Amino acid sequence: MKVRLRNPDREMDVPGPRRVRELLAHLSIDPDTVLVIRDRTLLTREEPLDDGDRVEIRPVISGGAGRGRVTKCARCRGPAVIELRRHNAAFCRSCFLHHFTEQVKRAVKDHDMLEPGQRVMVAVSGGKDSLGLWDVLLELGYWATGMYLNLGIGDYSDRSGAAAAAFAGERGAELIHVDLRESYGYDIPTAGRKGSRSTCSVCGLSKRYVFNRVALDHGFDVVATGHNLDDEAATLLGNTLRWQTEYIARQFPVLAAREGMVKKVKPLHRLSERETAAFAVLKGIDYVVEECPLVAGNTQLRYKDALNLLERTSPGTKSAFYLGYLDRAAPLFAGEDRAALTACERCGQPTTGRFCAFCRAGAQIRGERLAGPGDRQVASEISTEALPEEIYATHTAGP
Amino acid sequence: MKVRLRNPDREMDVPGPRRVRELLAHLSIDPDTVLVIRDRTLLTREEPLDDGDRVEIRPVISGGAGRGRVTKCARCRGPAVIELRRHNAAFCRSCFLHHFTEQVKRAVKDHDMLEPGQRVMVAVSGGKDSLGLWDVLLELGYWATGMYLNLGIGDYSDRSGAAAAAFAGERGAELIHVDLRESYGYDIPTAGRKGSRSTCSVCGLSKRYVFNRVALDHGFDVVATGHNLDDEAATLLGNTLRWQTEYIARQFPVLAAREGMVKKVKPLHRLSERETAAFAVLKGIDYVVEECPLVAGNTQLRYKDALNLLERTSPGTKSAFYLGYLDRAAPLFAGEDRAALTACERCGQPTTGRFCAFCRAGAQIRGERLAGPGDRQVASEISTEALPEEIYATHTAGP
């Protein structure tokens, strides 16, 4: 049997396993960290395999280990294509797509995310989460425009942009393309080398800033991002381990519009990373499977590892943590969000200091002087100050 | 070279490594999860080894992986015996003992744990934490009496009791011995099989109840337990992942005396598990190294694993989490401790229901009827109710 493994992309021959779980055991792969794909559909652990099969084992950067044998769809009793241990259920293709869409509808309704007729800008990276989000919003009839920000991360960015463009082309959807270097004079690899922030930090800051800016300029009502349950739980864990109560207080799937800031929503926050990957595969979305080449050592991934370790023995840990926070703990932190905003003296965007974090970081990277009228302070001096996060930041490195 | 490994106890010959770190690398052991002992002292990673050496590699169930080369004592510049990555420092024997004692003194002072002349009962399990705590309290001049509760866990309990008795004998300290079966009619293995609680849950409940009861009966002012930083951080993580806000609100190193409840203190809460193990070794305390044989699958250990994973790449994660909670987040949860207490109708101890959790669990295990005057409800029916934790419980399975 031909088996295609990703990251790095390679193909190997595996003789004779009769079922998916035997193949994964043979390759020492944790079943809940991957999707097993044959002919554009998903295979459960109990699916029989044939010597002539070609299967792809696609990582989803998630956690969990197999336990039972659940192969019937919990909803229609037909053959299942995916097990969801957290729900102690399996679904066939059509019932899984129904489940996925219902979770998005529930998120939108519970948090008043979108209203019919509003213009939504979907921040699209070319990965499973953002393309899946765009897809489901279009299917639900929302007026959803994609916005792709080219971060200048070599081939990776080129492939990501191509995936976003191909998706838009197939669906006749509108896609806005912004190039970070053209618009702001730097790319992320340069920013990681030159600035005082880590690569992931300056990347997250740049994305949040540009998404908001572009949405304001184009008159969108809402910005939607593809943050999933794993992203939100990992971010909450990082903020909680340091008891960064201001960040914790702002970690909601909806951030209301304020002066200079468009409303932001995260309609996938009830769905795990593995579910968003499965949705993309089952909908035939050609997303970029490889991870960002600059992500090594990202702290967000370490929080995901820790949560995956716990999820493996206690399925539901992540959702109990994040959704439980929203339900029960968030009111305790409500008074901690004390940021008082003024306009950045350079760009006019809201900030807690004189200059917003984006302008300070950009000036430092470009080696520019950053000063208001009659001010002699230079960027290199400013950059040694503590840089408070932009008000939108929830200390997240997401899609 | 002869190398003794524990858990299970075995000895092996290892040819030729020249330094401790090479020996550990050869055996694929994470340096910060063990103590390396030769002639009753500790060896740093850079310590040279000799072919004729006999060394013991003793697990401490903690985390962290080696990074730098720190072999001089941070305080006196003499040769170090232990590295503490969290403090980015190494200490010689004498400066480490000083550091350890200072941390205990600071805990006692910051939280008004003990006053001179008060009678302290130390809950002693025979392990590194509780014997180390007893030792340091005696050295600091407190009137500290040990209390050993025989849980009836076969050889393990016998060895633990013997370690406690030997310690008391060597120091001429007073030791109270209580046998769970003699006093309450069950042992822990039976309780784990017969009751509806997990073994670790009924064990923790029994220990908290009996410690308090014995301290009341003997007129002690304070009960001290050996919970260390790893224990407290793991408990806090478990409670936080489920946002059990009432438990979170009570997770303090001091619980004040209330009607029917003796004051409880945790003087080791600023010290990691690895530090308490090092203290015991350096003080020549013969503690029981093996873990409780019933602990497999304990959720507390899984939380420790997750924190150790994070501590490995970010030393200081555990202390930032627990000590940061005490400093900054605890006030947010203060209003969540809403337990209203009444006297248990059977034993008179404080409880949130009619019967305390200990009486309910005990009656269930013994197959007894548990009823108040004129009441026909039987234990087996009561046991199907949710069993709220004793008010002292902070959802901990500790020493």
Short mmCIF file of C-alpha atoms in Angstrom, two decimals, chain B residues 99-339:
data_model
loop_
_atom_site.label_atom_id
_atom_site.label_comp_id
_atom_site.label_asym_id
_atom_site.label_seq_id
_atom_site.Cartn_x
_atom_site.Cartn_y
_atom_site.Cartn_z
CA HIS B 99 17.97 28.59 50.83
CA PHE B 100 15.48 25.87 51.74
CA THR B 101 15.10 27.07 55.32
CA GLU B 102 14.74 30.67 54.19
CA GLN B 103 11.91 29.71 51.84
CA VAL B 104 10.12 27.95 54.70
CA LYS B 105 10.68 30.92 57.02
CA ARG B 106 9.34 33.27 54.38
CA ALA B 107 6.24 31.12 53.85
CA VAL B 108 5.59 30.99 57.60
CA LYS B 109 6.06 34.74 57.99
CA ASP B 110 4.18 35.90 54.87
CA HIS B 111 1.11 33.85 55.76
CA ASP B 112 1.21 33.99 59.58
CA MET B 113 1.38 30.21 59.70
CA LEU B 114 2.89 29.53 63.10
CA GLU B 115 3.71 31.38 66.26
CA PRO B 116 6.33 30.48 68.84
CA GLY B 117 4.90 28.25 71.55
CA GLN B 118 2.07 26.91 69.40
CA ARG B 119 1.70 23.14 69.10
CA VAL B 120 2.04 21.95 65.51
CA MET B 121 0.97 18.54 64.27
CA VAL B 122 2.88 17.50 61.15
CA ALA B 123 0.96 15.06 58.95
CA VAL B 124 3.70 12.54 58.14
CA SER B 125 3.50 10.06 55.27
CA GLY B 126 7.10 8.81 55.42
CA GLY B 127 7.94 10.55 52.12
CA LYS B 128 10.41 13.31 51.35
CA ASP B 129 8.01 16.22 51.74
CA SER B 130 6.48 15.48 55.12
CA LEU B 131 9.70 14.23 56.76
CA GLY B 132 11.60 17.22 55.33
CA LEU B 133 8.92 19.53 56.68
CA TRP B 134 9.04 17.94 60.11
CA ASP B 135 12.84 18.21 60.08
CA VAL B 136 12.93 21.88 59.16
CA LEU B 137 10.22 22.79 61.68
CA LEU B 138 12.15 21.01 64.46
CA GLU B 139 15.35 22.77 63.38
CA LEU B 140 13.57 26.11 63.46
CA GLY B 141 12.58 25.38 67.05
CA TYR B 142 8.87 24.69 66.63
CA TRP B 143 7.06 22.30 68.92
CA ALA B 144 6.28 19.85 66.13
CA THR B 145 4.70 16.46 66.71
CA GLY B 146 4.40 13.94 63.88
CA MET B 147 1.19 12.11 63.11
CA TYR B 148 1.32 8.99 60.95
CA LEU B 149 -1.90 7.54 59.55
CA ASN B 150 -1.60 3.90 58.50
CA LEU B 151 -3.70 3.63 55.36
CA GLY B 152 -3.33 -0.16 55.14
CA ILE B 153 -1.66 -0.21 51.74
CA GLY B 154 0.32 -3.41 52.40
CA ASP B 155 4.12 -3.28 52.54
CA TYR B 156 4.10 0.28 51.34
CA SER B 157 2.28 1.48 54.43
CA ASP B 158 4.48 -0.66 56.70
CA ARG B 159 7.66 0.82 55.23
CA SER B 160 6.21 4.32 55.41
CA GLY B 161 5.31 3.89 59.08
CA ALA B 162 8.77 2.52 59.80
CA ALA B 163 10.42 5.52 58.10
CA ALA B 164 8.32 7.91 60.18
CA ALA B 165 9.12 5.99 63.40
CA ALA B 166 12.85 5.88 62.61
CA PHE B 167 12.90 9.61 61.96
CA ALA B 168 11.09 10.33 65.24
CA GLY B 169 13.41 7.98 67.13
CA GLU B 170 16.58 9.58 65.80
CA ARG B 171 15.40 13.07 66.76
CA GLY B 172 13.60 12.18 69.97
CA ALA B 173 10.44 13.69 68.49
CA GLU B 174 6.91 12.68 69.43
CA LEU B 175 4.97 10.60 66.88
CA ILE B 176 1.24 9.83 67.03
CA HIS B 177 0.25 6.64 65.20
CA VAL B 178 -3.30 6.11 63.96
CA ASP B 179 -4.52 3.07 62.06
CA LEU B 180 -7.37 3.75 59.65
CA ARG B 181 -8.78 0.22 59.87
CA GLU B 182 -8.62 0.09 63.67
CA SER B 183 -10.24 3.49 64.07
CA TYR B 184 -12.66 3.59 61.17
CA GLY B 185 -13.10 0.02 60.01
CA TYR B 186 -11.60 0.19 56.51
CA ASP B 187 -8.31 0.49 54.69
CA ILE B 188 -7.65 2.33 51.44
CA PRO B 189 -7.43 -0.66 49.08
CA THR B 190 -10.84 -1.83 50.37
CA ALA B 191 -12.26 1.68 50.12
CA GLY B 192 -11.08 1.94 46.52
CA ARG B 193 -12.80 -1.33 45.62
CA LYS B 194 -16.03 -0.86 47.57
CA GLY B 195 -16.86 2.84 47.49
CA SER B 196 -18.05 5.01 44.66
CA ARG B 197 -15.04 7.31 44.92
CA SER B 198 -11.69 6.68 43.27
CA THR B 199 -8.96 5.31 45.52
CA CYS B 200 -7.06 8.62 45.51
CA SER B 201 -10.23 10.57 46.27
CA VAL B 202 -11.26 8.49 49.29
CA CYS B 203 -7.64 8.44 50.49
CA GLY B 204 -7.39 12.24 50.35
CA LEU B 205 -10.76 12.61 52.05
CA SER B 206 -9.78 10.17 54.81
CA LYS B 207 -6.46 11.86 55.44
CA ARG B 208 -7.97 15.35 55.66
CA TYR B 209 -10.68 14.15 58.02
CA VAL B 210 -8.46 12.12 60.32
CA PHE B 211 -5.69 14.75 60.48
CA ASN B 212 -8.23 17.34 61.58
CA ARG B 213 -9.95 14.99 64.00
CA VAL B 214 -6.73 13.88 65.69
CA ALA B 215 -5.46 17.44 65.92
CA LEU B 216 -8.72 18.54 67.58
CA ASP B 217 -8.67 15.61 69.98
CA HIS B 218 -5.05 16.28 70.98
CA GLY B 219 -5.47 20.03 71.25
CA PHE B 220 -3.02 21.02 68.51
CA ASP B 221 -3.12 24.64 67.32
CA VAL B 222 -2.09 23.95 63.74
CA VAL B 223 -1.86 21.04 61.28
CA ALA B 224 1.10 21.31 58.87
CA THR B 225 1.22 19.27 55.66
CA GLY B 226 4.10 18.77 53.26
CA HIS B 227 2.38 20.01 50.09
CA ASN B 228 5.07 21.47 47.85
CA LEU B 229 4.95 23.89 44.93
CA ASP B 230 4.45 21.08 42.40
CA ASP B 231 1.50 19.74 44.39
CA GLU B 232 -0.15 23.13 44.70
CA ALA B 233 0.47 24.11 41.07
CA ALA B 234 -0.96 20.79 39.85
CA THR B 235 -4.04 21.13 42.05
CA LEU B 236 -4.57 24.70 40.91
CA LEU B 237 -4.22 23.61 37.27
CA GLY B 238 -6.83 20.88 37.72
CA ASN B 239 -9.24 23.25 39.42
CA THR B 240 -8.62 25.96 36.84
CA LEU B 241 -9.06 23.68 33.83
CA ARG B 242 -12.56 22.97 35.17
CA TRP B 243 -13.01 26.51 36.57
CA GLN B 244 -14.05 25.09 39.92
CA THR B 245 -14.12 28.53 41.38
CA GLU B 246 -15.01 27.47 44.93
CA TYR B 247 -11.99 25.19 45.11
CA ILE B 248 -9.78 27.84 43.50
CA ALA B 249 -10.94 30.35 46.11
CA ARG B 250 -9.82 28.07 48.94
CA GLN B 251 -6.43 27.08 47.58
CA PHE B 252 -4.30 28.98 50.06
CA PRO B 253 -1.21 27.90 51.97
CA VAL B 254 -3.15 28.75 55.12
CA LEU B 255 -6.70 27.82 56.01
CA ALA B 256 -7.81 29.60 59.17
CA ALA B 257 -9.36 27.70 62.05
CA ARG B 258 -13.17 27.58 62.02
CA GLU B 259 -15.65 25.89 64.30
CA GLY B 260 -14.57 22.23 64.37
CA MET B 261 -11.59 22.75 62.10
CA VAL B 262 -8.00 23.26 63.12
CA LYS B 263 -5.86 25.79 61.27
CA LYS B 264 -3.99 24.17 58.33
CA VAL B 265 -0.70 25.34 56.86
CA LYS B 266 1.57 24.32 53.96
CA PRO B 267 5.03 25.71 54.75
CA LEU B 268 6.69 24.04 51.73
CA HIS B 269 4.45 25.70 49.14
CA ARG B 270 7.33 27.84 47.80
CA LEU B 271 9.61 24.82 47.23
CA SER B 272 9.55 22.39 44.31
CA GLU B 273 9.35 18.64 44.63
CA ARG B 274 12.95 18.38 43.47
CA GLU B 275 14.03 20.79 46.20
CA THR B 276 12.24 18.84 48.94
CA ALA B 277 13.83 15.61 47.70
CA ALA B 278 17.27 17.25 47.66
CA PHE B 279 16.73 18.59 51.17
CA ALA B 280 15.84 15.12 52.47
CA VAL B 281 18.89 13.54 50.82
CA LEU B 282 21.27 16.23 52.03
CA LYS B 283 19.89 15.99 55.57
CA GLY B 284 20.32 12.21 55.54
CA ILE B 285 16.60 11.54 55.92
CA ASP B 286 15.72 7.96 54.96
CA TYR B 287 12.41 8.60 53.29
CA VAL B 288 10.32 6.13 51.31
CA VAL B 289 11.37 6.72 47.70
CA GLU B 290 8.84 4.44 46.06
CA GLU B 291 5.50 5.88 45.09
CA CYS B 292 2.19 4.67 46.41
CA PRO B 293 1.37 1.49 44.43
CA LEU B 294 -2.24 2.66 44.01
CA VAL B 295 -1.34 5.98 42.38
CA ALA B 296 -1.43 4.78 38.75
CA GLY B 297 -3.67 7.00 36.64
CA ASN B 298 -3.99 9.63 39.38
CA THR B 299 -5.19 12.80 37.70
CA GLN B 300 -2.93 14.92 39.90
CA LEU B 301 0.08 13.20 38.28
CA ARG B 302 -1.22 14.05 34.84
CA TYR B 303 -1.43 17.71 35.76
CA LYS B 304 2.13 17.45 37.03
CA ASP B 305 3.19 15.92 33.70
CA ALA B 306 1.60 18.79 31.79
CA LEU B 307 3.28 21.39 34.00
CA ASN B 308 6.61 19.59 33.78
CA LEU B 309 6.34 19.69 30.00
CA LEU B 310 5.97 23.48 30.17
CA GLU B 311 8.57 23.92 32.93
CA ARG B 312 11.13 22.15 30.75
CA THR B 313 11.17 24.95 28.18
CA SER B 314 10.09 27.76 30.53
CA PRO B 315 11.65 27.25 33.96
CA GLY B 316 9.57 29.08 36.53
CA THR B 317 6.18 28.26 34.96
CA LYS B 318 4.94 26.46 38.08
CA SER B 319 5.96 29.12 40.55
CA ALA B 320 4.64 31.93 38.32
CA PHE B 321 1.34 30.06 38.16
CA TYR B 322 0.86 29.25 41.85
CA LEU B 323 2.61 32.17 43.51
CA GLY B 324 1.13 34.50 40.86
CA TYR B 325 -2.31 33.18 41.76
CA LEU B 326 -1.73 33.99 45.43
CA ASP B 327 -0.39 37.45 44.63
CA ARG B 328 -2.71 38.66 41.91
CA ALA B 329 -5.64 36.42 41.07
CA ALA B 330 -6.86 35.15 44.45
CA PRO B 331 -8.78 38.37 45.25
CA LEU B 332 -10.90 37.84 42.12
CA PHE B 333 -12.07 34.46 43.44
CA ALA B 334 -12.55 35.47 47.08
CA GLY B 335 -16.33 35.81 46.76
CA GLU B 336 -16.67 32.27 45.37
CA ASP B 337 -16.09 30.52 48.71
CA ARG B 338 -19.72 30.36 49.71
CA ALA B 339 -19.85 27.12 51.68
#
